[in-house]
C-alpha positions as a Python dict, from the first residue, in 0.01 Angstrom:
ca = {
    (1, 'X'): (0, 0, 0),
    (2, 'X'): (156, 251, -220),
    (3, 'X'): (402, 38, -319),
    (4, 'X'): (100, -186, -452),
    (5, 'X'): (-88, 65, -572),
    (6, 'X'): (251, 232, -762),
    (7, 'X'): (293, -170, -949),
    (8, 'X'): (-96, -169, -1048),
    (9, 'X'): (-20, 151, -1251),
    (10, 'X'): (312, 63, -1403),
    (11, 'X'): (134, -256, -1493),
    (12, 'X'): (-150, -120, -1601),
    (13, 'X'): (15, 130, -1835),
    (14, 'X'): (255, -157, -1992),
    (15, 'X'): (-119, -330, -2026),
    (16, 'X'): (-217, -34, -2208),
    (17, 'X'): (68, 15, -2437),
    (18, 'X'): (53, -304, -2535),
    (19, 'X'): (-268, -321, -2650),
    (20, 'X'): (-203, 19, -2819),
    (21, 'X'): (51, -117, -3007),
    (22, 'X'): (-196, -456, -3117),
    (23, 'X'): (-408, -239, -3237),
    (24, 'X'): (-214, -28, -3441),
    (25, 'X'): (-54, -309, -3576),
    (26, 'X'): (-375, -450, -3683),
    (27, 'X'): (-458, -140, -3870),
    (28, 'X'): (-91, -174, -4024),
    (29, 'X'): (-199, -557, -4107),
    (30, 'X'): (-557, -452, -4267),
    (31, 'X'): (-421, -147, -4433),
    (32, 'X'): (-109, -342, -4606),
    (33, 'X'): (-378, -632, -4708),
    (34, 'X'): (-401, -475, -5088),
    (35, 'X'): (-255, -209, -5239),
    (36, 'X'): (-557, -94, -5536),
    (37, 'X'): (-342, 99, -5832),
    (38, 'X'): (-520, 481, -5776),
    (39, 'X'): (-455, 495, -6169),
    (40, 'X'): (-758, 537, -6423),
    (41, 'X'): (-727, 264, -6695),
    (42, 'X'): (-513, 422, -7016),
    (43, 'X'): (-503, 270, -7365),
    (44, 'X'): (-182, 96, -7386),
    (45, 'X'): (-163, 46, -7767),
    (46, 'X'): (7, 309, -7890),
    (47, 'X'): (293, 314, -7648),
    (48, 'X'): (352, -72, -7746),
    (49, 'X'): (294, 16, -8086),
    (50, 'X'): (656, 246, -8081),
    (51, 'X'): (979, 58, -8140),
    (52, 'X'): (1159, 221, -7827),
    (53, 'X'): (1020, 322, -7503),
    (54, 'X'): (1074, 643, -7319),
    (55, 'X'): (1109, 678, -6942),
    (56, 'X'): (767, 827, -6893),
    (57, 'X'): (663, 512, -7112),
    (58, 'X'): (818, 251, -6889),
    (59, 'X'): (662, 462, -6580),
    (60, 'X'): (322, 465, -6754),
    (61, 'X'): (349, 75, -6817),
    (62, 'X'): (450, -4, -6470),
    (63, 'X'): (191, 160, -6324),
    (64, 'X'): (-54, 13, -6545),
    (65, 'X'): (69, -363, -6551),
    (66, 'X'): (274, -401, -6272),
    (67, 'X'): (539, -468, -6508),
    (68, 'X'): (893, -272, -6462),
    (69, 'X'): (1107, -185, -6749),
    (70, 'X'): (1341, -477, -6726),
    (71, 'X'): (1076, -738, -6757),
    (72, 'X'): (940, -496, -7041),
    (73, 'X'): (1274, -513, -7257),
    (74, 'X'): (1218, -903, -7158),
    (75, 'X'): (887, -918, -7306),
    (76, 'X'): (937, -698, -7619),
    (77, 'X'): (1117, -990, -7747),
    (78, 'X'): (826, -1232, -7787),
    (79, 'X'): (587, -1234, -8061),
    (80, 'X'): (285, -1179, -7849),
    (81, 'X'): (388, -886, -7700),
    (82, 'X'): (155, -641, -7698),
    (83, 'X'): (-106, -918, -7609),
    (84, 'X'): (57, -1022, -7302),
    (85, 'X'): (57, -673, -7198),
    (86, 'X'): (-274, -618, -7217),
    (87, 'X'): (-364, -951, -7071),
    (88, 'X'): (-110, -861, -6745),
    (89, 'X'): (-294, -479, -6714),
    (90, 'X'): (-618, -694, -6694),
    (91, 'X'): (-523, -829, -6335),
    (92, 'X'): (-330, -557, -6280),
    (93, 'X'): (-617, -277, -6246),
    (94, 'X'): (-889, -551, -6088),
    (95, 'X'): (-926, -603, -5691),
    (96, 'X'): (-885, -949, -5634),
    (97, 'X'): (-1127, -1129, -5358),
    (98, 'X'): (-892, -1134, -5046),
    (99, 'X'): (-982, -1371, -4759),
    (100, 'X'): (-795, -1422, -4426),
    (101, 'X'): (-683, -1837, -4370),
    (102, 'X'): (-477, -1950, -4065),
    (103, 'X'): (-166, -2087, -4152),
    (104, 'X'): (-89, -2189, -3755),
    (105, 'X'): (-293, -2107, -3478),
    (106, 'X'): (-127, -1735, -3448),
    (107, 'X'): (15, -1690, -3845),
    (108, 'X'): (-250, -1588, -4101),
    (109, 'X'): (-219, -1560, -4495),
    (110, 'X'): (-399, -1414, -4711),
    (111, 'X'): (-524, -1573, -5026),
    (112, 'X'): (-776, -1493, -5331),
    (113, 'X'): (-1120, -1663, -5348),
    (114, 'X'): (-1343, -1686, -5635),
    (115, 'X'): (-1730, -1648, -5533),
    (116, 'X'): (-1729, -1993, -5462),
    (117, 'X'): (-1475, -1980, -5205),
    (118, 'X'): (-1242, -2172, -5439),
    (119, 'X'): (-881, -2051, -5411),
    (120, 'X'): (-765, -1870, -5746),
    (121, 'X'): (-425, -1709, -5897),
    (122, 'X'): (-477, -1344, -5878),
    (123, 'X'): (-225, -1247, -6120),
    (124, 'X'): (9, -1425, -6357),
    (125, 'X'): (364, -1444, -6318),
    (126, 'X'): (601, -1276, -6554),
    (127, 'X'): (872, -1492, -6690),
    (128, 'X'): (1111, -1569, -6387),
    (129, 'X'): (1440, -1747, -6412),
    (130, 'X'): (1700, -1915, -6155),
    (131, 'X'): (1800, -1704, -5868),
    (132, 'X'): (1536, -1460, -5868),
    (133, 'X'): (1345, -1363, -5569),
    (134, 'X'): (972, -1379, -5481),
    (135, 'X'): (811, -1176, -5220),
    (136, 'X'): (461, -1111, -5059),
    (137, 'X'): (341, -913, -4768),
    (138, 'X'): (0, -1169, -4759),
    (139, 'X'): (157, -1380, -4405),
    (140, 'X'): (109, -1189, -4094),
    (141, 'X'): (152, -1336, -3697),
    (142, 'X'): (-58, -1113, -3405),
    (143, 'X'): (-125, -863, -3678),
    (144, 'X'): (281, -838, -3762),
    (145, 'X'): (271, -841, -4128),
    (146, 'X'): (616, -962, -4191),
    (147, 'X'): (561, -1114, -4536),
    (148, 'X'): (734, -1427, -4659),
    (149, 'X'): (1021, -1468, -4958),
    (150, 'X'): (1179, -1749, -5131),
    (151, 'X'): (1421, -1793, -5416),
    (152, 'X'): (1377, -1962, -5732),
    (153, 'X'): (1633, -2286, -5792),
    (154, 'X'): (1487, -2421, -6069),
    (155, 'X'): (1277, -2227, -6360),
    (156, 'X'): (1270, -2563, -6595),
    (157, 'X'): (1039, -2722, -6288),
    (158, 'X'): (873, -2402, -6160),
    (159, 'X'): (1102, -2446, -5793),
    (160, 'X'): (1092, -2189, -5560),
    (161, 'X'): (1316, -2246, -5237),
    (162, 'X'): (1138, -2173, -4910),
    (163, 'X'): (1124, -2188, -4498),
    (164, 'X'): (763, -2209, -4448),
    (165, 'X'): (692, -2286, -4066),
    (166, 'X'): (771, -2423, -3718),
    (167, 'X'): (852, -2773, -3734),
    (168, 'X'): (956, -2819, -4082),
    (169, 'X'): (1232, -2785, -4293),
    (170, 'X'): (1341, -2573, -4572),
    (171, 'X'): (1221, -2754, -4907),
    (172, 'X'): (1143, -2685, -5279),
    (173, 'X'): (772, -2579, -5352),
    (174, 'X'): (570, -2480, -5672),
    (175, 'X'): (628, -2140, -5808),
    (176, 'X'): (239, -2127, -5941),
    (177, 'X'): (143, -2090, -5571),
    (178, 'X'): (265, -1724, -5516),
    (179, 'X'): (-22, -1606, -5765),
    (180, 'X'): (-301, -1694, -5506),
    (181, 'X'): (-150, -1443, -5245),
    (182, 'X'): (-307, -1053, -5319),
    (183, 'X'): (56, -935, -5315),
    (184, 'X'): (363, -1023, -5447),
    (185, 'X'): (687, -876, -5584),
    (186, 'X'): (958, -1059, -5814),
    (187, 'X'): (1327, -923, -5789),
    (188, 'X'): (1697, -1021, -5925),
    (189, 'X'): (1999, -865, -5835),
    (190, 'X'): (2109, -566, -6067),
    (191, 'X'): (2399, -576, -6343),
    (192, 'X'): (2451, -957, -6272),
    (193, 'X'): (2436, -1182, -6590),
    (194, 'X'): (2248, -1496, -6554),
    (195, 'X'): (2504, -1756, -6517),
    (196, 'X'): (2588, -1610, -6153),
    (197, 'X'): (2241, -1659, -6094),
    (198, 'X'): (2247, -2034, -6174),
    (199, 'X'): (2527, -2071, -5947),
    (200, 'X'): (2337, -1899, -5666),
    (201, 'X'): (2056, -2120, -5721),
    (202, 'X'): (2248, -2390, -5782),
    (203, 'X'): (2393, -2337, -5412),
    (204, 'X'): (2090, -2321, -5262),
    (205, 'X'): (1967, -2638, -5410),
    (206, 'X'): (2272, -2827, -5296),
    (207, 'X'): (2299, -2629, -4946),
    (208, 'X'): (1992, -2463, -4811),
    (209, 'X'): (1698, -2767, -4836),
    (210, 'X'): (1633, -2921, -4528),
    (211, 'X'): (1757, -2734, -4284),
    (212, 'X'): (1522, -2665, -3945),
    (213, 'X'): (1275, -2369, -3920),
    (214, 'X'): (1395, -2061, -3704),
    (215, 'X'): (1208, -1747, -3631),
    (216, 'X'): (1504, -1634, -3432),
    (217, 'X'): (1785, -1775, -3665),
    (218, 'X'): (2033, -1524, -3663),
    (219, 'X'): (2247, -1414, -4003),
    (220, 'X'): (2634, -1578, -3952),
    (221, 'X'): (2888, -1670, -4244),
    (222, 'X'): (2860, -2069, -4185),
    (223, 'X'): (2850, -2219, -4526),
    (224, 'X'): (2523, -2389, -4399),
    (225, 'X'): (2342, -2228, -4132),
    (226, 'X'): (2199, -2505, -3812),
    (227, 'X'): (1852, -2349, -3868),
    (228, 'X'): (1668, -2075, -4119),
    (229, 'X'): (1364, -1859, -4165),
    (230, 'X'): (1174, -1776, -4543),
    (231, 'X'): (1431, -1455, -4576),
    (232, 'X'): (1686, -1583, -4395),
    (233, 'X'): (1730, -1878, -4618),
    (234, 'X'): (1732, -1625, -4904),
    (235, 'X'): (1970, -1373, -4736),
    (236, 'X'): (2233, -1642, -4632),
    (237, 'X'): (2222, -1806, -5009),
    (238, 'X'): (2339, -1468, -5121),
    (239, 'X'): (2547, -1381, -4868),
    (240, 'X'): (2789, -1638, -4976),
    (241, 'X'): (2849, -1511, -5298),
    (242, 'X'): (2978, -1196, -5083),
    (243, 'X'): (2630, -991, -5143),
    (244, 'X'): (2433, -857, -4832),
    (245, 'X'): (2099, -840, -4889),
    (246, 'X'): (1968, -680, -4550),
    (247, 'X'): (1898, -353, -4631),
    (248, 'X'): (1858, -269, -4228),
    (249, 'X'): (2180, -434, -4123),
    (250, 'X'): (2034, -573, -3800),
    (251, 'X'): (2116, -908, -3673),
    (252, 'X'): (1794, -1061, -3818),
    (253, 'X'): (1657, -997, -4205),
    (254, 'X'): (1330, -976, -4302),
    (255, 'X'): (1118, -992, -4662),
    (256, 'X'): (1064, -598, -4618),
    (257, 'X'): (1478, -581, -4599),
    (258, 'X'): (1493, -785, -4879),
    (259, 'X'): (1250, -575, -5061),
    (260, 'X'): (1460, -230, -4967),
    (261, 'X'): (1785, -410, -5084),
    (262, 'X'): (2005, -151, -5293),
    (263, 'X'): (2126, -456, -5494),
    (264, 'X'): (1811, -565, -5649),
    (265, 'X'): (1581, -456, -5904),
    (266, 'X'): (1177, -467, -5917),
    (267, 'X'): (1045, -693, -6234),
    (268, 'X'): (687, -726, -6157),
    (269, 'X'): (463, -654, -5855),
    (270, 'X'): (115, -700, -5802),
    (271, 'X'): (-87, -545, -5501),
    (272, 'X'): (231, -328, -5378),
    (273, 'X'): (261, 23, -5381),
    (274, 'X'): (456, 88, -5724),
    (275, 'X'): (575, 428, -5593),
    (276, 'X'): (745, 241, -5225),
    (277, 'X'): (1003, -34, -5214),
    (278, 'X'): (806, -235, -4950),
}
């Protein structure tokens, strides 16, 4: 009877650390849902107006636009400028309309709505090119919110490279459709000129579509991996040009190490934390 009464409790108190754990994750999920810029709305015009920026200028713009200084210096150089600033700290400083959609029976994503219930972009995307990275926290399983990633293989179609699901494949998908998710950060790998990014792409065009979906695929050095997850797929692509990604080091990657990678720089977020790498 003790013996009984001695499994009851251990039982009972894995029960209740279990459900301890659900439910903190689910106030992790909720509270990771949106991250509203706690910034009061500043008059942008005559920073953009000044030939040269200052750090305090970039910092300023980033937190108003979601825009970091590289894709700033990228921007300067079009004619509409100061426009498309302006237009980007628009969505920037608005709370989108974020509803909860099932993806699988036990995955959920979050999207924007209009009032009608009609999916919409919540932000636009800043120029992107080939071998940059896309990232979003808006996917979540059992209240895990372990985000989703993908890499972009070709800019001229608006590509993105991606592992969506159980029971699919790795294959190309529209670029557009990361602007109805609340969240979203771009990245590229620092100091690296653009034709090594074309070849990275370029590799995972040839190499990485159509491989199996894995949760549990593990990171090797295989040129071509027997199965692949949405930052797996991006990790591995990289990894063969001898650049490790996984800013944890484990045996599996996630978006968040992606996000915390050493080896990559922010260009534009939108519902992230400006001041946190993930």
């Amino acid at each position: 009877m003790k013996k009984l009464k001695r499994s009851f409790i251990i039982v009972g108190s894995i029960l209740g650390i279990a459900i301890l754990i659900y439910i903190l994750l689910g106030f992790h999920a909720r509270s990771n849902m949106f991250f509203v810029p706690e910034v009061a709305y500043v008059d942008l015009m005559p920073i953009l107006k000044q030939t040269s920026f200052s750090e305090e200028d970039y910092n300023t713009l980033y937190h108003q636009t979601g825009l970091a200084a590289p894709m700033i210096d990228i921007l300067k150089k079009e004619p509409d400028f100061e426009e498309t600033i302006l237009r980007f700290q628009t969505k920037y400083l608005n709370s989108p309309r974020i509803v909860k959609t099932a993806m699988t029976p036990v995955t959920n994503i979050d999207v924007v709505q209009d009032e009608t219930g009609k999916q919409v972009a919540a932000f636009e995307l800043a120029p992107y090119d080939n071998g940059y990275i896309f990232l979003t926290k808006s996917t979540y399983t059992y209240n895990w919110r372990h985000g989703h990633a993908g890499i972009v293989i070709d800019k001229v179609r608006g590509k993105v490279l991606e592992s969506l699901e159980p029971f699919t494949v790795s294959m190309e998908q529209n670029a557009s459709k990361w602007t109805l998710y609340p969240t979203f950060k771009m990245m590229r790998l620092k100091d690296t000129d653009q034709d090594q990014l074309d070849e990275i792409a370029r590799y995972a065009t040839e190499n990485m579509q159509g491989i199996p979906y894995n949760i549990l695929a593990m990171k090797n050095n295989k040129p071509v991996p027997s199965s692949t997850h949405c930052s797996h797929i991006v990790w591995h692509t990289f990894n063969q040009f001898g650049i490790d990604l996984d800013s944890s080091g484990g045996i599996f990657v996630s978006p968040g190490d992606i996000g915390r990678s050493p080896y990559l720089e922010t260009l534009q977020i939108y519902g992230f934390n400006p001041d946190k790498d993930w």
